[in-house]
XYZ file of C-alpha atoms in Angstrom:
736
model
C 74.430 65.307 -49.070
C 75.904 63.497 -46.057
C 73.581 62.186 -43.312
C 76.082 63.388 -40.709
C 74.583 66.257 -38.726
C 76.528 69.469 -38.755
C 76.320 71.437 -35.465
C 74.919 74.553 -37.099
C 72.282 72.595 -38.960
C 71.175 70.751 -35.784
C 71.134 73.932 -33.750
C 68.921 75.642 -36.321
C 66.526 72.716 -36.362
C 66.655 72.300 -32.562
C 65.661 75.948 -32.042
C 62.361 75.283 -33.817
C 61.840 71.970 -32.002
C 62.677 73.504 -28.617
C 60.216 76.365 -29.138
C 57.481 73.854 -29.896
C 58.318 71.757 -26.787
C 58.420 74.873 -24.573
C 54.979 75.877 -25.824
C 53.610 72.411 -25.020
C 55.213 72.344 -21.549
C 54.071 75.823 -20.573
C 50.638 75.920 -22.135
C 50.111 72.123 -22.489
C 48.780 72.967 -25.920
C 49.893 72.338 -29.501
C 52.374 74.766 -31.128
C 50.871 76.737 -34.059
C 53.517 75.112 -36.303
C 52.953 71.632 -34.782
C 52.951 69.814 -38.148
C 56.110 71.640 -39.305
C 57.925 70.707 -36.072
C 57.037 67.030 -36.551
C 58.549 67.212 -40.070
C 61.729 68.739 -38.633
C 61.915 65.984 -35.989
C 61.441 63.339 -38.693
C 64.280 64.807 -40.733
C 66.616 64.972 -37.731
C 65.802 61.384 -36.691
C 66.938 60.117 -40.113
C 70.372 61.646 -39.733
C 73.300 59.905 -38.036
C 73.166 60.295 -34.227
C 70.135 62.535 -34.697
C 67.816 60.441 -32.483
C 70.314 60.274 -29.629
C 71.014 64.002 -29.618
C 67.328 64.805 -29.952
C 66.438 62.434 -27.066
C 69.062 64.000 -24.792
C 68.101 67.587 -25.674
C 64.384 66.942 -25.039
C 65.198 65.365 -21.661
C 67.255 68.447 -20.730
C 64.425 70.767 -21.824
C 61.851 68.925 -19.693
C 64.219 68.892 -16.706
C 64.906 72.624 -17.068
C 61.171 73.359 -17.296
C 60.465 71.382 -14.110
C 63.254 73.118 -12.187
C 62.632 76.661 -13.381
C 58.833 76.710 -13.498
C 57.016 73.782 -11.819
C 59.317 73.427 -8.816
C 59.140 77.148 -8.103
C 55.340 77.178 -8.335
C 54.964 74.167 -6.023
C 57.436 75.482 -3.449
C 55.669 78.836 -3.428
C 52.380 77.045 -2.707
C 53.590 75.472 0.547
C 51.160 76.536 3.257
C 49.023 78.126 0.507
C 46.638 75.783 -1.311
C 49.451 73.278 -1.797
C 47.483 70.169 -2.859
C 45.380 72.060 -5.402
C 48.425 73.653 -7.100
C 50.374 70.369 -7.067
C 47.408 68.579 -8.632
C 47.070 71.306 -11.303
C 50.784 71.133 -12.155
C 50.649 67.337 -12.413
C 47.486 67.324 -14.534
C 48.935 69.892 -17.002
C 52.259 68.088 -17.079
C 50.571 64.760 -17.947
C 48.783 66.407 -20.876
C 52.109 67.843 -22.081
C 53.722 64.407 -21.952
C 50.934 62.919 -24.063
C 51.464 65.617 -26.747
C 55.238 65.105 -26.663
C 54.813 61.351 -27.032
C 52.656 61.847 -30.122
C 55.086 64.409 -31.563
C 58.074 62.046 -31.151
C 56.325 58.962 -32.501
C 58.924 58.645 -35.252
C 61.564 57.858 -32.612
C 59.710 54.780 -31.360
C 61.760 52.231 -33.292
C 65.043 53.832 -32.181
C 64.003 53.893 -28.515
C 62.929 50.253 -28.590
C 66.099 49.017 -30.298
C 68.276 50.912 -27.800
C 66.217 49.967 -24.702
C 65.410 53.585 -23.968
C 62.325 54.674 -22.036
C 59.523 56.375 -24.004
C 59.619 60.140 -23.581
C 56.415 60.232 -21.500
C 57.927 57.771 -18.997
C 61.082 59.891 -18.941
C 58.923 62.896 -18.143
C 57.188 61.047 -15.274
C 60.545 59.956 -13.818
C 61.831 63.548 -14.009
C 58.703 64.883 -12.276
C 59.212 62.327 -9.504
C 62.903 63.086 -9.048
C 62.711 66.883 -9.295
C 59.326 67.670 -7.733
C 58.030 64.849 -5.498
C 61.389 63.646 -4.159
C 62.325 67.204 -3.214
C 62.691 66.995 0.573
C 60.439 69.920 1.396
C 57.722 68.891 -1.041
C 57.777 65.176 -0.133
C 57.587 65.824 3.598
C 54.921 68.481 3.245
C 52.842 66.315 0.905
C 53.006 63.414 3.381
C 52.119 65.744 6.241
C 49.086 67.229 4.445
C 47.740 63.807 3.473
C 48.098 62.408 7.004
C 46.424 65.509 8.464
C 43.480 64.879 6.160
C 43.286 61.262 7.394
C 43.317 62.433 11.025
C 40.509 64.895 10.285
C 38.568 62.138 8.523
C 38.817 59.938 11.629
C 37.596 62.830 13.753
C 34.598 63.188 11.426
C 35.708 66.647 10.233
C 35.109 67.959 6.715
C 37.977 67.391 4.267
C 38.467 67.746 0.498
C 38.152 64.121 -0.505
C 39.000 64.926 -4.141
C 42.358 66.428 -3.109
C 43.211 63.292 -1.103
C 42.135 61.001 -3.919
C 44.005 62.968 -6.633
C 47.229 63.121 -4.606
C 47.181 59.345 -3.987
C 46.397 58.700 -7.645
C 49.365 60.924 -8.647
C 51.729 58.932 -6.397
C 50.510 55.661 -7.908
C 50.991 56.994 -11.486
C 54.499 58.205 -10.648
C 55.409 54.604 -9.768
C 54.858 53.633 -13.433
C 54.747 49.812 -13.138
C 54.515 49.396 -9.342
C 53.361 51.223 -6.219
C 56.741 51.938 -4.616
C 56.292 55.742 -4.750
C 52.796 55.567 -3.253
C 54.002 53.193 -0.543
C 57.084 55.246 0.338
C 55.505 58.688 0.361
C 52.092 57.854 1.820
C 51.029 54.265 2.527
C 53.744 53.217 4.989
C 53.457 56.411 7.071
C 49.660 56.108 6.842
C 49.692 52.519 8.163
C 52.159 53.430 10.924
C 49.953 56.361 11.972
C 46.890 54.102 11.854
C 48.540 51.424 13.981
C 49.377 53.965 16.665
C 45.901 55.521 16.432
C 44.081 52.207 16.898
C 46.424 51.054 19.651
C 45.552 54.196 21.617
C 41.874 53.730 20.802
C 41.881 50.167 22.142
C 43.444 51.340 25.399
C 40.809 54.048 25.804
C 37.967 51.598 25.094
C 39.191 49.074 27.654
C 39.992 51.774 30.182
C 36.421 53.074 29.936
C 35.026 49.498 30.197
C 33.149 49.671 26.899
C 33.053 45.870 26.665
C 29.520 45.509 25.364
C 30.198 47.692 22.319
C 33.852 46.797 21.725
C 33.370 44.286 18.915
C 30.783 46.501 17.258
C 33.191 49.470 17.375
C 36.020 47.336 15.958
C 33.801 46.172 13.117
C 32.618 49.700 12.326
C 36.185 51.044 12.294
C 37.222 48.337 9.845
C 34.279 49.284 7.605
C 35.101 53.018 7.795
C 38.770 52.456 6.940
C 37.869 50.095 4.092
C 35.537 52.746 2.671
C 38.284 55.390 2.870
C 40.780 53.141 1.087
C 38.329 52.016 -1.581
C 37.067 55.443 -2.608
C 39.941 57.856 -1.891
C 43.200 55.900 -1.511
C 44.609 53.108 -3.632
C 42.693 49.808 -3.625
C 45.750 47.888 -2.346
C 45.571 49.856 0.914
C 42.129 48.455 1.763
C 43.385 45.008 2.774
C 46.381 46.429 4.647
C 44.443 48.980 6.694
C 41.839 46.347 7.660
C 44.715 44.149 8.867
C 46.004 47.037 10.988
C 42.567 47.635 12.532
C 42.133 43.922 13.273
C 45.646 43.658 14.686
C 45.338 46.596 17.055
C 41.690 46.245 18.077
C 41.213 42.466 17.931
C 44.230 40.191 17.644
C 46.377 41.872 20.289
C 43.430 41.799 22.705
C 41.848 38.509 21.662
C 42.179 36.890 25.089
C 40.973 40.023 26.845
C 37.896 40.222 24.649
C 36.692 36.668 25.108
C 38.050 35.775 28.539
C 34.761 35.279 30.367
C 36.071 35.259 33.918
C 38.536 38.131 33.674
C 36.492 40.642 31.692
C 32.911 39.412 31.554
C 32.937 40.516 27.948
C 30.285 40.006 25.294
C 31.240 36.426 24.608
C 29.646 35.411 27.893
C 27.003 38.140 27.902
C 25.835 37.010 24.503
C 24.771 33.687 25.978
C 23.103 35.123 29.036
C 21.111 37.667 27.060
C 20.739 35.603 23.935
C 17.621 37.319 22.661
C 19.092 40.826 22.580
C 20.003 41.847 19.042
C 22.979 43.911 20.226
C 24.790 40.904 21.668
C 23.939 38.690 18.710
C 25.429 41.330 16.389
C 28.461 41.688 18.647
C 29.145 37.966 18.538
C 28.536 37.850 14.800
C 31.090 40.638 14.351
C 33.523 38.841 16.643
C 33.260 35.606 14.654
C 33.833 37.464 11.377
C 36.769 39.508 12.665
C 38.473 36.595 14.409
C 38.145 34.465 11.299
C 40.664 36.743 9.573
C 43.147 35.768 12.273
C 44.820 32.398 11.618
C 44.283 31.188 15.197
C 40.985 33.035 15.704
C 38.549 30.117 15.210
C 40.736 27.849 17.344
C 40.850 30.345 20.219
C 37.112 31.026 19.986
C 36.501 27.288 19.998
C 38.630 26.929 23.133
C 36.674 29.584 25.002
C 33.370 28.230 23.738
C 34.332 24.855 25.200
C 35.378 26.537 28.442
C 32.053 28.340 28.698
C 30.084 25.197 27.850
C 31.896 23.141 30.504
C 31.093 25.819 33.098
C 27.410 25.784 32.133
C 27.257 21.989 32.245
C 28.898 21.967 35.675
C 26.236 24.392 36.905
C 23.559 21.997 35.630
C 25.312 19.084 37.352
C 25.600 20.925 40.671
C 21.931 21.919 40.601
C 21.003 18.301 39.928
C 23.022 17.147 42.951
C 21.022 19.518 45.147
C 17.574 18.831 43.671
C 17.946 15.246 42.325
C 15.303 15.720 39.634
C 16.049 13.734 36.437
C 13.446 15.570 34.332
C 14.727 19.018 35.340
C 18.310 17.879 34.734
C 17.603 16.881 31.117
C 15.571 20.056 30.526
C 18.519 22.191 31.659
C 20.828 20.338 29.284
C 18.402 21.045 26.456
C 18.304 24.725 27.428
C 22.102 25.007 27.299
C 22.267 23.252 23.927
C 19.434 25.383 22.546
C 21.162 28.627 23.542
C 24.421 27.603 21.897
C 22.722 26.518 18.680
C 20.677 29.724 18.689
C 23.884 31.708 19.006
C 25.551 29.972 16.077
C 22.392 30.182 13.981
C 21.859 33.922 14.459
C 25.540 34.781 14.163
C 25.467 33.290 10.611
C 29.126 32.375 11.002
C 30.663 30.652 7.959
C 32.836 28.329 10.077
C 29.960 27.042 12.173
C 31.164 23.457 11.670
C 34.210 24.098 13.874
C 32.021 25.209 16.755
C 29.383 22.532 16.165
C 32.108 19.915 16.570
C 33.267 21.603 19.778
C 29.730 21.642 21.185
C 29.126 18.032 20.153
C 32.366 16.623 21.586
C 32.052 18.602 24.844
C 28.409 17.632 25.363
C 29.095 13.987 24.551
C 32.059 13.744 26.916
C 30.240 15.463 29.778
C 26.935 13.622 29.402
C 28.534 10.193 29.260
C 30.446 10.894 32.462
C 27.044 10.770 34.206
C 26.273 7.054 34.737
C 22.528 7.651 35.067
C 22.044 9.869 32.027
C 20.406 7.125 29.876
C 17.870 6.564 32.663
C 17.309 10.312 33.114
C 16.723 10.747 29.386
C 14.150 7.953 29.376
C 12.417 9.444 32.439
C 12.315 12.824 30.706
C 10.643 11.278 27.663
C 8.282 9.346 29.948
C 7.174 12.569 31.624
C 6.673 14.550 28.411
C 5.359 11.937 25.992
C 2.089 11.912 27.924
C 1.467 15.578 27.067
C -0.898 16.309 24.175
C 1.375 18.877 22.479
C 4.731 17.208 22.987
C 5.353 16.969 19.209
C 5.270 19.644 16.517
C 2.661 20.121 13.826
C 2.681 21.586 10.338
C 0.519 24.491 11.498
C 2.816 25.676 14.266
C 6.501 25.592 13.395
C 7.557 28.667 15.359
C 8.270 26.793 18.582
C 9.878 23.358 18.627
C 7.954 21.074 21.021
C 9.920 19.418 23.763
C 10.164 15.899 22.347
C 11.300 17.209 18.978
C 14.094 19.005 20.844
C 15.144 15.928 22.823
C 16.183 14.150 19.606
C 19.452 16.106 19.710
C 20.424 14.365 22.963
C 20.224 10.965 21.277
C 23.357 11.898 19.313
C 25.333 12.239 22.557
C 24.445 8.766 23.864
C 27.496 6.545 23.943
C 25.775 3.499 25.440
C 22.456 3.086 23.668
C 21.885 -0.360 25.181
C 21.401 1.095 28.657
C 19.025 3.729 27.301
C 17.145 1.051 25.364
C 16.670 -1.014 28.521
C 15.243 1.934 30.480
C 13.100 3.146 27.602
C 11.601 -0.306 27.244
C 10.751 -0.444 30.965
C 9.134 2.984 30.944
C 7.322 2.364 27.657
C 5.856 -0.825 29.124
C 4.471 1.091 32.117
C 2.936 3.719 29.860
C 1.356 1.226 27.496
C -0.194 -0.667 30.389
C -1.652 2.461 31.986
C -4.418 4.857 30.976
C -1.904 7.634 30.186
C -0.908 5.857 26.963
C -1.086 8.201 23.935
C -0.698 6.087 20.797
C 0.161 8.948 18.402
C 2.838 10.347 20.696
C 4.388 6.931 21.275
C 4.543 6.241 17.542
C 6.140 9.641 16.892
C 8.744 9.005 19.572
C 9.528 5.538 18.223
C 9.843 7.059 14.730
C 12.439 9.529 16.066
C 14.358 6.682 17.693
C 14.235 4.660 14.482
C 15.647 7.592 12.490
C 18.536 7.936 14.934
C 19.354 4.300 15.784
C 17.796 2.172 13.030
C 15.017 -0.405 12.648
C 16.655 -3.038 14.823
C 16.697 -0.701 17.815
C 12.937 -0.019 17.708
C 11.553 -3.334 16.430
C 10.518 -4.509 19.905
C 9.018 -1.113 20.789
C 6.816 -1.297 17.704
C 5.837 -4.843 18.642
C 4.821 -3.666 22.122
C 2.541 -0.975 20.674
C 0.982 -3.512 18.293
C 0.352 -5.896 21.210
C -1.711 -3.225 22.982
C -3.743 -2.553 19.828
C -4.421 -6.290 19.407
C -5.344 -6.585 23.090
C -7.962 -3.853 22.704
C -9.532 -5.795 19.830
C -9.523 -9.014 21.881
C -11.142 -7.236 24.848
C -13.927 -5.895 22.618
C -14.689 -9.445 21.478
C -14.531 -10.713 25.067
C -17.058 -8.107 26.267
C -19.435 -9.071 23.462
C -19.074 -12.690 24.577
C -19.766 -11.709 28.221
C -22.961 -9.962 27.239
C -24.122 -13.051 25.381
C -23.142 -15.537 28.135
C -24.356 -13.306 31.044
C -21.453 -14.464 33.262
C -21.720 -13.566 36.972
C -17.932 -13.479 37.556
C -17.516 -10.145 35.758
C -20.491 -8.229 37.139
C -18.556 -6.322 39.833
C -15.426 -5.552 37.837
C -14.480 -3.852 34.581
C -11.727 -6.211 33.448
C -9.041 -5.167 30.953
C -6.401 -7.723 29.967
C -3.323 -6.936 27.877
C -1.952 -9.977 26.057
C 1.795 -9.421 25.770
C 4.204 -11.286 23.500
C 7.218 -12.618 25.412
C 9.542 -11.772 22.501
C 8.754 -8.037 22.689
C 8.231 -7.506 26.423
C 11.153 -9.514 27.870
C 8.859 -11.233 30.366
C 10.078 -13.826 32.878
C 9.524 -17.443 31.823
C 7.563 -18.184 35.009
C 4.777 -16.116 36.536
C 5.699 -13.811 39.423
C 4.021 -14.918 42.643
C 1.078 -12.898 43.960
C -2.241 -14.032 45.453
C -4.674 -11.924 43.461
C -8.068 -11.414 45.171
C -10.849 -13.576 43.747
C -12.852 -10.521 42.667
C -10.138 -9.922 40.049
C -8.778 -13.448 39.548
C -12.082 -15.183 38.620
C -12.858 -12.734 35.757
C -9.278 -13.236 34.536
C -9.792 -17.027 34.470
C -12.924 -16.535 32.386
C -10.960 -14.338 29.942
C -8.201 -16.959 29.823
C -10.710 -19.648 28.847
C -12.141 -17.388 26.133
C -8.707 -16.456 24.750
C -7.336 -19.993 24.602
C -10.481 -21.166 22.847
C -9.743 -18.652 20.082
C -5.944 -19.130 20.035
C -5.133 -22.832 20.118
C -1.624 -23.683 21.327
C -1.035 -20.338 23.068
C -0.162 -20.094 26.747
C -1.178 -17.304 29.146
C 0.743 -16.466 32.315
C -0.368 -13.637 34.548
C 2.312 -11.005 35.284
C 1.095 -9.131 38.389
C 4.206 -6.902 38.543
C 2.970 -5.155 35.368
C -0.713 -4.828 36.256
C -2.760 -1.998 37.758
C -6.200 -1.522 39.265
C -8.687 1.190 40.137
C -10.353 0.451 43.464
C -12.897 2.411 45.504
C -11.978 3.173 49.087
C -15.173 3.453 51.195
C -14.202 5.308 54.374
C -16.480 5.805 57.376
C -15.070 9.144 58.523
C -14.547 9.305 62.351
C -17.154 6.525 62.878
C -19.996 8.682 61.600
C -22.697 7.566 59.223
C -21.209 9.616 56.395
C -19.374 7.314 53.989
C -16.724 8.923 51.771
C -15.678 7.257 48.522
C -12.136 7.671 47.203
C -10.847 6.389 43.863
C -7.392 4.820 44.121
C -5.297 3.996 41.065
C -2.850 1.369 42.313
C -0.611 -1.448 41.133
C -1.756 -5.083 41.277
C 0.514 -5.616 44.288
C -1.029 -2.618 46.082
C -4.525 -3.894 45.281
C -3.701 -7.262 46.869
C -2.341 -5.480 49.963
C -5.265 -3.072 50.381
C -7.920 -5.758 49.888
C -6.612 -7.466 53.046
C -7.939 -4.528 55.087
C -11.482 -5.659 54.272
C -10.740 -8.455 56.777
C -8.106 -6.911 59.090
C -7.978 -3.635 61.033
C -4.239 -4.004 61.667
C -1.765 -6.306 60.012
C 2.015 -6.779 60.083
C 4.263 -6.811 57.060
C 5.118 -10.439 57.764
C 1.412 -11.404 57.628
C 0.896 -9.394 54.434
C 3.800 -11.289 52.864
C 2.272 -14.656 53.807
C -1.194 -13.722 52.585
C -0.149 -12.120 49.267
C 2.995 -14.191 48.468
C 4.721 -10.992 47.281
C 8.525 -11.137 47.719
C 10.037 -8.938 50.417
C 11.754 -6.368 48.161
C 8.640 -5.724 46.059
C 6.409 -5.632 49.133
C 8.677 -3.127 50.906
C 8.613 -0.841 47.864
C 4.807 -0.990 47.525
C 4.188 -0.400 51.244
C 6.560 2.554 51.156
C 4.377 4.191 48.494
C 1.230 3.586 50.570
C 2.599 5.203 53.762
C 4.495 8.221 52.343
C 3.286 11.743 51.570
C 1.163 14.207 53.491
C -1.103 12.789 56.192
C -4.200 13.393 54.048
C -2.558 11.478 51.164
C -1.414 8.390 53.074
C -3.726 5.428 52.599
C -2.031 3.431 55.356
C -0.412 4.353 58.639
C 2.607 2.498 59.991
C 3.618 1.715 63.524
C 6.261 2.634 64.511
C 6.278 5.814 62.421
C 9.818 5.564 61.033
C 11.123 5.527 57.488
C 12.471 1.974 57.555
C 10.022 -0.936 57.116
C 10.591 -4.214 58.975
C 8.576 -7.490 59.043
C 7.127 -6.885 62.526
C 5.854 -3.354 61.744
C 2.064 -2.947 61.764
C -0.134 -1.198 59.199
C -3.680 0.142 59.410
C -6.087 2.288 57.382
C -5.582 6.057 57.681
C -8.928 7.486 58.852
C -7.770 11.012 57.939
C -7.156 10.118 54.292
C -9.150 12.679 52.282
C -7.961 12.699 48.633
C -10.842 12.052 46.245
C -8.500 10.440 43.717
C -4.888 9.361 44.076
C -2.428 7.879 41.575
C 0.142 5.576 43.182
C 1.739 4.104 40.053
C 4.874 6.146 39.439
C 7.879 5.924 37.161
C 10.786 6.745 39.436
C 14.551 6.719 39.348
C 15.969 3.296 40.149
C 17.442 2.506 43.546
C 20.850 0.824 43.930
C 19.452 -2.711 43.817
C 17.368 -2.027 40.706
C 20.321 -0.270 39.090
C 22.514 -3.313 39.655
C 19.871 -5.589 38.121
C 19.555 -3.320 35.093
C 23.327 -3.351 34.574
C 23.331 -7.142 34.733
C 20.528 -7.342 32.156
C 22.295 -4.884 29.853
C 25.562 -6.795 30.160
C 23.780 -10.041 29.313
C 22.289 -8.460 26.176
C 25.679 -7.100 25.194
C 27.316 -10.504 25.419
C 25.278 -11.797 22.491
C 26.264 -8.877 20.262
C 29.932 -9.036 21.296
C 30.029 -12.765 20.540
C 28.447 -12.181 17.121
C 31.049 -9.496 16.300
C 33.882 -11.753 17.519
C 32.763 -14.583 15.245
C 32.334 -12.197 12.290
C 35.847 -10.764 12.733
C 37.517 -14.151 13.189
C 35.692 -15.557 10.174
C 37.366 -12.875 8.033
C 40.859 -12.931 9.599
C 41.014 -16.636 10.576
C 43.823 -15.857 13.035
C 44.341 -12.848 15.363
C 46.234 -11.908 18.503
C 44.278 -11.043 21.626
C 45.109 -7.315 21.455
C 44.211 -6.969 17.765
C 40.953 -8.843 18.250
C 40.011 -6.658 21.241
C 40.778 -3.473 19.276
C 38.673 -4.555 16.283
C 35.709 -5.528 18.472
C 35.855 -2.198 20.321
C 36.117 -0.279 17.053
C 33.095 -2.017 15.488
C 30.906 -1.567 18.580
C 32.015 1.975 19.436
C 28.962 3.656 17.887
C 26.586 1.548 20.018
C 28.575 1.119 23.239
C 32.155 0.710 24.452
C 32.633 -2.861 25.724
C 34.961 -3.372 28.665
C 38.053 -5.565 28.106
C 36.819 -7.868 30.880
C 33.492 -8.433 29.102
C 35.278 -9.115 25.795
C 37.499 -11.662 27.560
C 34.426 -13.440 28.974
C 32.859 -13.611 25.505
C 36.074 -14.991 23.988
C 36.220 -17.685 26.668
C 32.576 -18.586 25.998
C 33.284 -18.958 22.253
C 36.294 -21.166 23.023
C 34.099 -23.341 25.271
C 31.459 -23.612 22.530
C 34.034 -24.561 19.903
C 33.941 -21.447 17.705
C 37.526 -20.434 18.573
C 40.670 -22.171 19.830
C 44.004 -20.949 21.120
C 47.126 -21.325 19.022
C 49.396 -24.121 20.352
C 52.446 -21.886 19.798
C 51.032 -18.721 21.435
C 48.102 -18.769 23.831
C 47.439 -15.052 23.150
C 46.587 -15.887 19.534
C 43.145 -17.192 18.553
C 42.240 -19.357 15.556
C 38.784 -19.510 13.986
C 37.230 -22.971 13.902
C 35.186 -23.390 10.720
């Protein structure tokens, strides 16, 4: 028998096959003669052109079923339970396609060799073309889905399963991609969402809901992400979040964080830093803006703008009040608030903003020429407090001198700070306010930040005081044994200071110390030199202090009032003169005490300033300026029981100039050392290259001026370490 199919034979076989397919399509159930139909299909597929004719006939049958039955049912359901009927038709149809695929398994090899779609894919394509792409159905389906989204956003009840099933159907109809889902639903959905959130942003700004704006934006992104994740396709989640961020955040980014124009949460968050609402707002803002490519950069710009404004406020307040300690405290407060903000916002790109804070602080602080002195004065004021450092027991609040460590990082010229710190440390160590534990903690902090070399002299100064205490104990034991009369009316305390650590002048500063203090000192000197052969002691009155009792006969009555005065050695020498004089001019005081004019003027100024009851001396004439012919006398109305006249104050212009000269002198040695080190490596360098290398190597410690570098180069040429090139005087050659 020939394998060629005769029309009558095929028609007879097709009638049986068609009945089976119709049963599956209508009832989505197996035909009672399912096995027999598969045998018939197998026999047809083995005949010539049987597979092709069978494939075409089945396609026509499915198409006819969709047009005559499914399409009619779906169109009739418009405005009447549409989504439920469409979902039912699709679910039944999918089951039918699975049965058809199994029934036509024998055609698999033919379909593959002829690049034909499997019958279930053909069925899906037909359902898409005939049902979903029908104009009325497609438009109505899109309309119903978007209405459900609108209701969802208005917090109304919707059938989430219907929304989810419809979206899933559109995805499945796309077979290998999401083009059907995107065309029918996602693109219109995103367009609707963009318009919705644009209008929402306008309403929010119109109603001035600035404080809650970021929170609302964040919550809307979360709500839309939840909708996409659970009821739409997963690919929509990222796209809808982008729409929300675009319309609520990115298009209004400057409006949201412009502090001056809107006064929005970015600035409020700093002013009310402890309120959880603002912290959460800022946290949300950081997270949302991070999704925007320029978000961190714009936030960083406005953070810098805000920080500069705050620092200018601090600077202006300092100009009015001129209080170094308050100035540094305000800087710490600003820095603490910013760090608190970044800490509580838990922002993943904190490093960007930390760099902004650091660079802005550093630039601003180093514009202030007196900041190193102010920082040292701040430490001087606080290091004398008992609880200025933290403990293991109480870590909740960071003590003030643990906080101040952060300001060390902003110092550009550590040499100037070192000079002031050394001066102030010396005054503390030589006074009764010295707290050894606090000083050691502070020096430890400085060592951590700047290294051992920076603090070596500070540590030596502290050790000198400890050694001096031991020496004084031995001296007092010796006094008791010798029963010396020179020390009966005075409690002497001598600090033996090492010149290397304390930067003392080579010669003793002139001052005629009263015998009541000088004779005991001479006895101590004899004792010390007997124990330390080869050492030399020179008295340094500019560093000393004294406690003297002021016996005042109030208004010439018999009642004698005693006042304890804590004064400098210079002030002691001045006041002791009034045991012999009722009135005395500045010129006479200078001759009697041998104190130089500048120091004497400063000390007298301290003795005649303050309230009337706090002035030890009165001056005639009563003007601010002090001249050699002005007279001084004891203030009979002085009534303070105890007064402290040794103060650590901000330097005047003359002292500031001297400090700068001392710092510059110290710098010269380091610059010369760096110059020699560089030239030893390179052997030959031009002036510009040498200057650049020196500046680069010293940048972390200080920035040397070109003039100072030139002076150091000239000094090295004079000393024979360098010479100029005969061919080019701007080129230097190292002399080995």
